[in-house]
Tab-separated table of C-alpha atoms and ligand atoms in Angstrom:
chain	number	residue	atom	x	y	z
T	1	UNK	CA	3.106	10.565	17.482
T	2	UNK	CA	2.837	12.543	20.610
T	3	UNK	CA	5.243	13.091	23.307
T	4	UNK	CA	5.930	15.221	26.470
T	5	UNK	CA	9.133	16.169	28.282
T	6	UNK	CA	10.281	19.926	28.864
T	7	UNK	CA	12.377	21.588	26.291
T	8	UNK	CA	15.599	23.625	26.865
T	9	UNK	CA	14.640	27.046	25.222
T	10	UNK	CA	17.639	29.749	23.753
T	11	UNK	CA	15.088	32.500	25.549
T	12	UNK	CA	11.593	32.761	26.086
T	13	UNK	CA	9.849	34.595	23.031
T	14	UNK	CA	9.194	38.230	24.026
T	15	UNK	CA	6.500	38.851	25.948
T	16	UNK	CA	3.148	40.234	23.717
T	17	UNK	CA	0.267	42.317	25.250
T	18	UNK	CA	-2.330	40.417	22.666
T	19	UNK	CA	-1.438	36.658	22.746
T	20	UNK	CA	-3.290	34.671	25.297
T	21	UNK	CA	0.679	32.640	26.404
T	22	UNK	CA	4.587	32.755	25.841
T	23	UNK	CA	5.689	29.263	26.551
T	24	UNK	CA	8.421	29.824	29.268
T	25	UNK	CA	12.391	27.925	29.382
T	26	UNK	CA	11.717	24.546	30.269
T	27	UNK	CA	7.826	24.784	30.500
T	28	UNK	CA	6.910	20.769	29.975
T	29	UNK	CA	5.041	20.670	26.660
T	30	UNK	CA	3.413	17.807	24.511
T	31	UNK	CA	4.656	17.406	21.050
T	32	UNK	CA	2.402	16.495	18.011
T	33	UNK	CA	4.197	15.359	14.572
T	34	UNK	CA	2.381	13.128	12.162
T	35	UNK	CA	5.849	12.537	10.491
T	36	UNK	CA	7.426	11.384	13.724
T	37	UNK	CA	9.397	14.109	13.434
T	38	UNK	CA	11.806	14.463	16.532
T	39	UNK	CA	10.629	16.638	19.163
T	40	UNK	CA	12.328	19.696	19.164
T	41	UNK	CA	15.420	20.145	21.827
T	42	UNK	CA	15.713	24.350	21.776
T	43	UNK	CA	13.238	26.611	20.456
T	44	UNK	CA	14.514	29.751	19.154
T	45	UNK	CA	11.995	32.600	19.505
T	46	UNK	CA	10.437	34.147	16.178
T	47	UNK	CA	8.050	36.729	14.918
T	48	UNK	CA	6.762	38.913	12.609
T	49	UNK	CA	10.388	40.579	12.486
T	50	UNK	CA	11.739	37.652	11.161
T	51	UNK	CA	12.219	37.300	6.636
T	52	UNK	CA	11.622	34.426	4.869
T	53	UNK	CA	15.557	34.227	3.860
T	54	UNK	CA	16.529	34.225	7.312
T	55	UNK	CA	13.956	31.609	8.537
T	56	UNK	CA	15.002	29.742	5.726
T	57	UNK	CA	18.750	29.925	6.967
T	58	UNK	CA	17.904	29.245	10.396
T	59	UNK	CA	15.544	26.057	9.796
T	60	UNK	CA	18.153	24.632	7.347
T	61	UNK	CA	20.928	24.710	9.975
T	62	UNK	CA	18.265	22.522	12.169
T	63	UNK	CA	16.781	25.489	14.073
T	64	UNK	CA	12.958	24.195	15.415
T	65	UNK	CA	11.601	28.316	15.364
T	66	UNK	CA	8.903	28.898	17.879
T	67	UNK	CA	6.416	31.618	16.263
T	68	UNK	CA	4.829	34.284	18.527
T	69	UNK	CA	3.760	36.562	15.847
T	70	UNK	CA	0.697	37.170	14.489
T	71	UNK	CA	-1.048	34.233	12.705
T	72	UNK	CA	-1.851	35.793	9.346
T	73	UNK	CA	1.731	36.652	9.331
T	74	UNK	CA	3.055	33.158	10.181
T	75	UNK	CA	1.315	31.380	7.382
T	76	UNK	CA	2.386	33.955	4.995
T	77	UNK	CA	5.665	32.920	6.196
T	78	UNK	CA	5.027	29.467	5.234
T	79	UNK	CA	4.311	29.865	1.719
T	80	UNK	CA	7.552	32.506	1.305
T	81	UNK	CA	9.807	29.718	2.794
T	82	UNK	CA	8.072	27.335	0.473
T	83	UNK	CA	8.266	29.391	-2.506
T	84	UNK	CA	11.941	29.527	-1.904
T	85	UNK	CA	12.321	25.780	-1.771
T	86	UNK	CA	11.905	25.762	-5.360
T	87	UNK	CA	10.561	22.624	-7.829
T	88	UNK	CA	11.767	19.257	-8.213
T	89	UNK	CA	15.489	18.875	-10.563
T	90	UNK	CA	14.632	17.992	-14.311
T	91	UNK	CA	14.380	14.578	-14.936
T	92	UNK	CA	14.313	12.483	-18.052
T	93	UNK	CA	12.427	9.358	-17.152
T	94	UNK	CA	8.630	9.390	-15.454
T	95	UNK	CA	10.148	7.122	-12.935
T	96	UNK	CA	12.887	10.175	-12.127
T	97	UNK	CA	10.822	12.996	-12.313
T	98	UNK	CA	8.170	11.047	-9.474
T	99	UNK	CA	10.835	10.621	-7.210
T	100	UNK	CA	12.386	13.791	-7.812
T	101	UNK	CA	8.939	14.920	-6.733
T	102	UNK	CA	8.665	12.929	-4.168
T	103	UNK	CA	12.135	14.306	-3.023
T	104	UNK	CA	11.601	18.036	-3.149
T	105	UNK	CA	7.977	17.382	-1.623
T	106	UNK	CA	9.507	15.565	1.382
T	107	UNK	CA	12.559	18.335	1.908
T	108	UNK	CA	9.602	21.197	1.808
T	109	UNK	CA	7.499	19.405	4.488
T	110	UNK	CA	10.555	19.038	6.950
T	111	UNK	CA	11.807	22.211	6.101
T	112	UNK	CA	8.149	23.219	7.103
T	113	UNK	CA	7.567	21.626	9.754
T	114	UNK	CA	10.610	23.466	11.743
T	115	UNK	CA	8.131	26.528	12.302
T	116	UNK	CA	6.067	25.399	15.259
T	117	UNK	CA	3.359	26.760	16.906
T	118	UNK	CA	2.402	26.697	21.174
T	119	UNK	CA	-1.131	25.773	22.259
T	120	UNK	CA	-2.455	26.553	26.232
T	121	UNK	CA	-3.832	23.976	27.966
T	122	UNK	CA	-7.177	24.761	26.602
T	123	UNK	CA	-5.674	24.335	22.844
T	124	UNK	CA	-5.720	28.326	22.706
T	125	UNK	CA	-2.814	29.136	20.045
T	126	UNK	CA	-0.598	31.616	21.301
T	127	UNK	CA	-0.629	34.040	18.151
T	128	UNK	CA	-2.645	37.410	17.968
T	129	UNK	CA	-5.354	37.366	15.548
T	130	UNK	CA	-5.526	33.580	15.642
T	131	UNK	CA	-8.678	31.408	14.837
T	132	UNK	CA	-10.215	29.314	17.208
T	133	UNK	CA	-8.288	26.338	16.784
T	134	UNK	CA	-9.611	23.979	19.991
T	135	UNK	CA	-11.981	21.418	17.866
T	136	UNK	CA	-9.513	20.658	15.081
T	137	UNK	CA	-6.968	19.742	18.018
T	138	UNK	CA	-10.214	17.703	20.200
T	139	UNK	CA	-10.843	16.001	17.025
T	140	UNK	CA	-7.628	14.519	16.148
T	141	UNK	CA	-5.751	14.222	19.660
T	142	UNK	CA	-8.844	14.368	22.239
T	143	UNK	CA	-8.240	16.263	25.683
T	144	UNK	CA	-4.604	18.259	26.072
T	145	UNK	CA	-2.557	16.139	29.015
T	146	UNK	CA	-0.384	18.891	29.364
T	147	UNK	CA	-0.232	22.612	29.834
T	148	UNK	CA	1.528	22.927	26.536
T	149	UNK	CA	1.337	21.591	22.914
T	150	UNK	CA	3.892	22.205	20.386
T	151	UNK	CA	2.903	21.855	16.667
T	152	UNK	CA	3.632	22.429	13.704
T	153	UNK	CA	2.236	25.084	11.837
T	154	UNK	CA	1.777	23.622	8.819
T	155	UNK	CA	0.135	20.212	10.333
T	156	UNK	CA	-2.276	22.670	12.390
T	157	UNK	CA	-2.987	24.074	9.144
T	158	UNK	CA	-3.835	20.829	7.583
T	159	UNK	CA	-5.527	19.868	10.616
T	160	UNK	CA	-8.003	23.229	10.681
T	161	UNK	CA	-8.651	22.265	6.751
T	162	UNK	CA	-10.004	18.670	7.707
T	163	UNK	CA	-11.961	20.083	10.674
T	164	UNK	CA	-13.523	22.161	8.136
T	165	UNK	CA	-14.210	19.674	5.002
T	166	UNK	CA	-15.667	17.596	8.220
T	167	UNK	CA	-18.065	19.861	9.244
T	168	UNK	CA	-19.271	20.618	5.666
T	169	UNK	CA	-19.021	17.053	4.377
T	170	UNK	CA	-18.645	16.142	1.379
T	171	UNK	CA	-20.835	15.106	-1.739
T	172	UNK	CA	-19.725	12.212	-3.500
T	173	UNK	CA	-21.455	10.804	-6.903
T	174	UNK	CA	-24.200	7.996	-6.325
T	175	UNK	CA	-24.073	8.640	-2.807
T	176	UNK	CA	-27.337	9.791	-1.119
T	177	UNK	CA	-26.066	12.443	1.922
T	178	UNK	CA	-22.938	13.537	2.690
T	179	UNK	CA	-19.705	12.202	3.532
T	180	UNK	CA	-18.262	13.600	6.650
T	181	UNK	CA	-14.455	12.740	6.311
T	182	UNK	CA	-11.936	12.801	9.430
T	183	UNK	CA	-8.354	14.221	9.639
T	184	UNK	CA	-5.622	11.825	8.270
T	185	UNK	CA	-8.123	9.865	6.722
T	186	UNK	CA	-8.170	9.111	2.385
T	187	UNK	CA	-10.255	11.383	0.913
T	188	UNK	CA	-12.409	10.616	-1.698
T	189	UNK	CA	-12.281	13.408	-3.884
T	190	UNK	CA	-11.476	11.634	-7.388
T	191	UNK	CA	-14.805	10.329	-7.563
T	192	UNK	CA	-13.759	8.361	-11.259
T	193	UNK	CA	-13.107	5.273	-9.231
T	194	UNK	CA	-16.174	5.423	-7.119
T	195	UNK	CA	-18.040	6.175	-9.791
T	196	UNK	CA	-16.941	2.665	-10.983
T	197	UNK	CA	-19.083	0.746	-8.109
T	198	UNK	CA	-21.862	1.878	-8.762
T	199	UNK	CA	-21.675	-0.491	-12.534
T	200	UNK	CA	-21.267	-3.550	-10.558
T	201	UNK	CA	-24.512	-5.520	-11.013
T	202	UNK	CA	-26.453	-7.862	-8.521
T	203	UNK	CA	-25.296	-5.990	-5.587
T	204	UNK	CA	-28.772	-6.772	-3.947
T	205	UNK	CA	-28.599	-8.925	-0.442
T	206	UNK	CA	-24.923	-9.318	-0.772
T	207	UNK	CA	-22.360	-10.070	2.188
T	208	UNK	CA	-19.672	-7.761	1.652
T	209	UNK	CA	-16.243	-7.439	2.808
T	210	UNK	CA	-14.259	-3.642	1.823
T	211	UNK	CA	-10.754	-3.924	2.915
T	212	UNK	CA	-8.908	-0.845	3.818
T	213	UNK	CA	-12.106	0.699	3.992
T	214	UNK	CA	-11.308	4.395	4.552
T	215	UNK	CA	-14.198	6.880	4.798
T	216	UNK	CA	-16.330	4.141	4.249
T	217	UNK	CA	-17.252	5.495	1.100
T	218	UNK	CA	-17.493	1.992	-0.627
T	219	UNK	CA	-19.006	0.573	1.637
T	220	UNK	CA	-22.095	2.819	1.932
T	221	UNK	CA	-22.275	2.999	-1.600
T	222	UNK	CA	-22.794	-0.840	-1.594
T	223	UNK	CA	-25.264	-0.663	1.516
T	224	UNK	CA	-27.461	2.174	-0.336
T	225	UNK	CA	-27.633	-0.118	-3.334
T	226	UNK	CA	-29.328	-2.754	-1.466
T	227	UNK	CA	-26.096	-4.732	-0.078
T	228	UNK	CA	-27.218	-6.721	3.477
T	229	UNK	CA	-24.299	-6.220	5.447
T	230	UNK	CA	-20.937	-4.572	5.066
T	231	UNK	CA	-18.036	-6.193	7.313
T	232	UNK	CA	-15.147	-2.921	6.839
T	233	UNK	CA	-11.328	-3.033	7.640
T	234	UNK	CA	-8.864	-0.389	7.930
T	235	UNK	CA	-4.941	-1.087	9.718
T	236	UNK	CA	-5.878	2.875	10.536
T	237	UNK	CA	-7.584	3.700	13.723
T	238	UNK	CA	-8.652	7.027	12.492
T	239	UNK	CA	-9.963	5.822	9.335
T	240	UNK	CA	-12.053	2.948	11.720
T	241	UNK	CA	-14.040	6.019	13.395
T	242	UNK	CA	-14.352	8.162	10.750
T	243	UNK	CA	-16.204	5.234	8.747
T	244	UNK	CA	-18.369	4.413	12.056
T	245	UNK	CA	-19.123	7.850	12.323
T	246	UNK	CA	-20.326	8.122	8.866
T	247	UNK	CA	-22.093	5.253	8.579
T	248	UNK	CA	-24.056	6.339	11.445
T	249	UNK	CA	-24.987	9.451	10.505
T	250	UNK	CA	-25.992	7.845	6.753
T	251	UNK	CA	-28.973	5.436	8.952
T	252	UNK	CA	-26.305	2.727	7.806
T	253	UNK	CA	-24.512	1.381	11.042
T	254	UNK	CA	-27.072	-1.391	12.081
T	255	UNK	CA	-25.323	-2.777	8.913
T	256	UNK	CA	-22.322	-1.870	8.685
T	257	UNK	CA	-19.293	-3.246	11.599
T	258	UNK	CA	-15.847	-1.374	10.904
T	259	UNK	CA	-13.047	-2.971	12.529
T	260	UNK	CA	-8.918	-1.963	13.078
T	261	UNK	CA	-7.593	-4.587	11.527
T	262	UNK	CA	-4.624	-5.762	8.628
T	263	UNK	CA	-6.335	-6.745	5.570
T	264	UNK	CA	-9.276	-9.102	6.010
T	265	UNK	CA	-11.527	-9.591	8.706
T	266	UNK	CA	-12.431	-13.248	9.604
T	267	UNK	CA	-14.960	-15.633	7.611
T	268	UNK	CA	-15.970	-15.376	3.819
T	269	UNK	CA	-18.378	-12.863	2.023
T	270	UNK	CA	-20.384	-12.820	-0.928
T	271	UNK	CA	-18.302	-9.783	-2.092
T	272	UNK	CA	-14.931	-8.578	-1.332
T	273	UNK	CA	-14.025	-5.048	-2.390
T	274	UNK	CA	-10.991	-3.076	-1.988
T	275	UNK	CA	-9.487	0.449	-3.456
T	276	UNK	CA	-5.910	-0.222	-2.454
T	277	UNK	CA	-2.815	1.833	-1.948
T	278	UNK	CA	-1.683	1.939	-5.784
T	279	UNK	CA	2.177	3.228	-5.818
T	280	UNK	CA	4.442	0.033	-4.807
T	281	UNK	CA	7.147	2.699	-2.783
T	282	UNK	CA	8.068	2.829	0.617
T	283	UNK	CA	5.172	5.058	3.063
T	284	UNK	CA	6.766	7.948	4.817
T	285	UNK	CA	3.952	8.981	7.130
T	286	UNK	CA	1.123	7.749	8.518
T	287	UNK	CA	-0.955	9.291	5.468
T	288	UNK	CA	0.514	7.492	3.142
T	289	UNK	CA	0.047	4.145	3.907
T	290	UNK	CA	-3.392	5.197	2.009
T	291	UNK	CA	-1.101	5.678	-1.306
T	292	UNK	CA	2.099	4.076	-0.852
T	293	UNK	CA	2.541	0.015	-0.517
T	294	UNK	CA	6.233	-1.018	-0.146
T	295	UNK	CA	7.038	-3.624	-2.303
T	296	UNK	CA	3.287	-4.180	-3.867
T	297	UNK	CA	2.613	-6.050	-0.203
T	298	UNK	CA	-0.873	-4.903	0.119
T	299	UNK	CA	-1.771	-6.222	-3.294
T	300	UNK	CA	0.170	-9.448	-3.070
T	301	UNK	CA	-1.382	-10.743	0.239
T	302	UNK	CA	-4.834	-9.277	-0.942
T	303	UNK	CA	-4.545	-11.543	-4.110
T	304	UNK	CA	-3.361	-14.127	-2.434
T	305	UNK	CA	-6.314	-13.777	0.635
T	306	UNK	CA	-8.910	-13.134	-1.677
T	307	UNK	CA	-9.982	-16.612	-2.820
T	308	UNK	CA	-10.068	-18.031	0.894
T	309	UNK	CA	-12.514	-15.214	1.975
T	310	UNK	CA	-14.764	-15.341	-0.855
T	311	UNK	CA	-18.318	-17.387	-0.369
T	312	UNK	CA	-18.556	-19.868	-2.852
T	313	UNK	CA	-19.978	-18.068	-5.971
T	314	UNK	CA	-18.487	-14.679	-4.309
T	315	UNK	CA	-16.589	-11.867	-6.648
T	316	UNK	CA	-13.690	-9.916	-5.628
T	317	UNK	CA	-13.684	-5.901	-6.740
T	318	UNK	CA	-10.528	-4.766	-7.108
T	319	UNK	CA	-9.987	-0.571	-7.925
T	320	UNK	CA	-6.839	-0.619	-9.369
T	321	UNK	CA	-5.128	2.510	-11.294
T	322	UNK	CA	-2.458	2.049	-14.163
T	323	UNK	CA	0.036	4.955	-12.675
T	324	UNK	CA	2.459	2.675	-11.198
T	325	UNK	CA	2.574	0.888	-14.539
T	326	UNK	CA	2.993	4.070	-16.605
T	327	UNK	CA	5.626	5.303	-14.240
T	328	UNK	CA	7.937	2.275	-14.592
T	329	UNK	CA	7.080	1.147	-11.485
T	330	UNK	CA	5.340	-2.107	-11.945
T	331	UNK	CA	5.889	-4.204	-15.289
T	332	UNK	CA	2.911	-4.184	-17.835
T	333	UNK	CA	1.434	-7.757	-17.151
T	334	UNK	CA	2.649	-7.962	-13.858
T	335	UNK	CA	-0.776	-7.718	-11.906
T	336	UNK	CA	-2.367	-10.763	-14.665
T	337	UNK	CA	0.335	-12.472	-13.487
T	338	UNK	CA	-0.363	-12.306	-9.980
T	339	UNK	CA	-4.195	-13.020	-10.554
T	340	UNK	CA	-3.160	-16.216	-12.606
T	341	UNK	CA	-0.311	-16.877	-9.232
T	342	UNK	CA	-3.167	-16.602	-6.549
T	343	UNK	CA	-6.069	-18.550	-8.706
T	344	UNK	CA	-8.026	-16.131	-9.693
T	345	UNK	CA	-9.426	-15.272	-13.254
T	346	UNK	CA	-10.804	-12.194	-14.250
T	347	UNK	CA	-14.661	-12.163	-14.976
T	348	UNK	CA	-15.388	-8.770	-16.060
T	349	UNK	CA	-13.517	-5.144	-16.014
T	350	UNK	CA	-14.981	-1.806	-16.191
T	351	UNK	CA	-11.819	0.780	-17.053
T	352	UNK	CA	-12.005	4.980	-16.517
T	353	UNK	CA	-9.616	7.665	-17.695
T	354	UNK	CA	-8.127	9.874	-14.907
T	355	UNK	CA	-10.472	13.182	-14.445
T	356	UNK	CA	-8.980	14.416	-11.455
T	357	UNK	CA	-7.326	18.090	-11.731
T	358	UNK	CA	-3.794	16.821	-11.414
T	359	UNK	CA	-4.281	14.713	-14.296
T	360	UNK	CA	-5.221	17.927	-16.699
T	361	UNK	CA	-2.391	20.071	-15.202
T	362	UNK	CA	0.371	20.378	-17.737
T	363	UNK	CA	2.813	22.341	-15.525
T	364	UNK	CA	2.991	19.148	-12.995
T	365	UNK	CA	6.135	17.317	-13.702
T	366	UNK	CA	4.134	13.600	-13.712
T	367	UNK	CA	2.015	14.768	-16.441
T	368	UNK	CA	3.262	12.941	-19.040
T	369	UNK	CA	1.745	9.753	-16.746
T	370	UNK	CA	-0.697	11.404	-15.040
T	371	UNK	CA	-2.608	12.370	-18.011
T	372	UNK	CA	-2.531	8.845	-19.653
T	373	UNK	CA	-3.798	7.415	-16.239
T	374	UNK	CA	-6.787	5.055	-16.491
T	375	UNK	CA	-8.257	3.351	-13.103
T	376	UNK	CA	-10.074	-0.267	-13.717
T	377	UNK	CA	-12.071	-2.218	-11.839
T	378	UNK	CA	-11.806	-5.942	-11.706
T	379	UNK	CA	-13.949	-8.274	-10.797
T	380	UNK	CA	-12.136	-11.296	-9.833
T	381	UNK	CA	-13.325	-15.038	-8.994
T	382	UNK	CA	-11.539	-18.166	-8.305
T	383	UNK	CA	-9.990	-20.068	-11.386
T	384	UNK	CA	-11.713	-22.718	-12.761
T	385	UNK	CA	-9.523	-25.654	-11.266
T	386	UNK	CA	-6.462	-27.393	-13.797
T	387	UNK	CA	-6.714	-23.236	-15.514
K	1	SAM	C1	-6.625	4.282	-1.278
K	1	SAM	S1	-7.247	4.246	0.359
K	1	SAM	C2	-8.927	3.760	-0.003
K	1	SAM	C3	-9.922	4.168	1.063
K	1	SAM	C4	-11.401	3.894	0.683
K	1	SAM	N1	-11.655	2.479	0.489
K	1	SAM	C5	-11.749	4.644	-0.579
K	1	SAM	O1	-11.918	4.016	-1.607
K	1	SAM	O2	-11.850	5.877	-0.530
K	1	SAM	C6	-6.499	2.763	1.026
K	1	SAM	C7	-6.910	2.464	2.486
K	1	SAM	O3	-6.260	1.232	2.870
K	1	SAM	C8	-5.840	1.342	4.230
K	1	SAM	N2	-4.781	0.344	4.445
K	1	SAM	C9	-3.460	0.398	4.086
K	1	SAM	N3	-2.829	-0.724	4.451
K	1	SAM	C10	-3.766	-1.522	5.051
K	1	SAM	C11	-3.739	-2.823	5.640
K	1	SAM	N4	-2.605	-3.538	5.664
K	1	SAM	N5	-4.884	-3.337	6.159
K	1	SAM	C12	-6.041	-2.619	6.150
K	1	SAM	N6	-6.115	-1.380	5.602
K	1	SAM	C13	-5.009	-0.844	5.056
K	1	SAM	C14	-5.397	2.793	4.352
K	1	SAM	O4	-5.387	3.211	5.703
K	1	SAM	C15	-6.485	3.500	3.498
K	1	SAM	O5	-7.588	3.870	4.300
């Protein structure tokens, strides 16, 4: 979230012949943290002089560093400080060793995100040798507001990698043209489940619904397969351009309405699909609402939704993957039972094994689960009634 108010500084950084800026004591800046992490109070001046070890000191004793070096040199220091962070403690259980992760991946990024970069009013980064960094900021923030902008480097980082995979797009199976995904947005890049939609039968004329729509992948998947209409939710705003974006550069959006919304839009469709969030723990950013759902609640009001806002004859299409199950998160049977709660039956499933790279990678600490993960798709209709 952003904000703006001036900072108190412990000295401006020294002054350098070949950066465009220094950000001066009490200069009123705008700050940008996708982890709501609190805006800095004092920035301590650092540059190339400074060592991993002693960034690493100063961060952990809650330092925010302001970097005036030179930008090659500031992302090396990145990966030194996170190198230094060190893995995850052992753990015996799959359930331990994913929180564990979890854990040690949370520490890094706040330990991270202490490093923080200026931008000019014209979203010029004050580092020598630095890349033009103006769209990625346009693109996620629009116009600067204030003379200054105060990031961190390791969000800019993320954000230049986005602005990048945007640009290029991306080619996803079954799909004709490219997908051109947003900042912040789930990426479809473990095409096993999407590869799954394209087995559904009889899409042909269908009303659909796609809940938490994303990208929009599904959805245009569905509308190049002969699909009439597409009506597309997502509780993200970013997510809601990014799929009206892509939809109209696919020749799709006379069909396709995307709307900000929680869970289902209003009305009834012929088919409802949805690739939920699929690990029932809490979110901790903005991002992961696409992963993480507290408490299964995404699942459990989508179940229980579903038969209201299907036509009659109308199929739900559930992606659902088996990781929370194999990491002791859910209880085997759990999600039948909820099907058989909300009066629905299951009419057909079509199951994949993980092929993603994370899933093959022996030296991640969640192989043991990761490896054994399957995703299935369910296609769900109302229970016969007295089932
Ligand atoms: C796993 S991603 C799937 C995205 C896309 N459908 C796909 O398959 O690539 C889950 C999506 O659900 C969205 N989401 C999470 N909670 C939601 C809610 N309560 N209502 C609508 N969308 C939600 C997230 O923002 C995210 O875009």
């Amino acid at each position: 979230m952003p904000s703006s108010r001036p900072p108190t500084s412990r000295g401006a950084p020294p002054p350098r012949a070949d950066t465009p800026f220094t950000l001066a004591p009490g200069e009123p800046f705008t700050w940008h943290s996708e982890s709501d992490a609190p805006e800095p109070e004092r920035l301590s001046p650092a540059d190339d002089r400074l060592s991993a070890d002693a960034a690493l000191k100063r961060v952990r004793r809650g330092e925010y560093l302001l970097y005036t070096g030179d930008f090659h040199n500031a992302r090396q220091l990145l990966g030194a400080i996170g190198r230094r962070l060190g893995h995850a403690e052992k753990a015996r259980s799959p359930l331990e060793a994913f929180r564990a992760e979890r854990r040690a991946r949370q520490l890094e990024h706040e330990t991270l995100s202490r490093i923080v970069v200026a931008l000019d009013s014209q979203y010029r980064l004050g580092l020598s040798r630095a890349p033009d960094v103006a769209l990625a900021c346009r693109q996620v923030w629009g116009e600067p507001t204030t003379a200054f902008t105060l990031v961190p480097l390791k969000q800019l980082l993320g954000m230049l990698g986005a602005a990048e995979w945007r640009r290029k797009g991306l080619s996803v199976p079954g799909l004709t043209g490219l997908l051109h995904p947003h900042y912040g947005v789930y990426l479809p890049t473990r095409t096993d489940y999407v590869e799954l939609l394209l087995s559904v039968p009889d899409v042909k004329g269908k009303r659909v619904f796609d809940v938490g729509t994303g990208t929009g992948v599904l959805s245009f998947l569905l509308l190049q397969r002969g699909a009439e209409s597409v009506v597309a939710t997502d509780c993200d705003s970013r997510a809601v351009a990014c799929a009206r974006e892509n939809a109209e550069r696919l020749g799709l959006a006379r069909r396709f309405q995307a709307m900000e919304a929680d869970l289902f839009p209003e009305g009834q469709a012929d088919l409802v699909v949805s690739n939920p969030p699929w690990i029932p723990e809490p979110p901790k950013n903005r991002v992961d609402r696409a992963v993480f759902d507290e408490d299964n609640r995404f699942l459990q009001r989508f179940l229980e939704g579903l038969p209201s806002h299907l036509a009659p004859g109308g199929e739900g299409l559930l992606l659902l993957s088996n990781l929370a199950v194999l990491l002791g998160l859910r209880p085997q049977g759990w999600l039948e039972e909820q099907f058989a709660r909300c009066g629905l039956s299951v009419k057909w499933t079509r199951s994949t094994q993980a092929r993603h790279s994370k899933a093959k990678d022996r030296s991640d600490p969640l192989h043991a689960a990761r490896s054994r993960e399957v995703t299935t798709l369910y296609c769900l209709v109302p229970a016969p009634r007295g089932a």
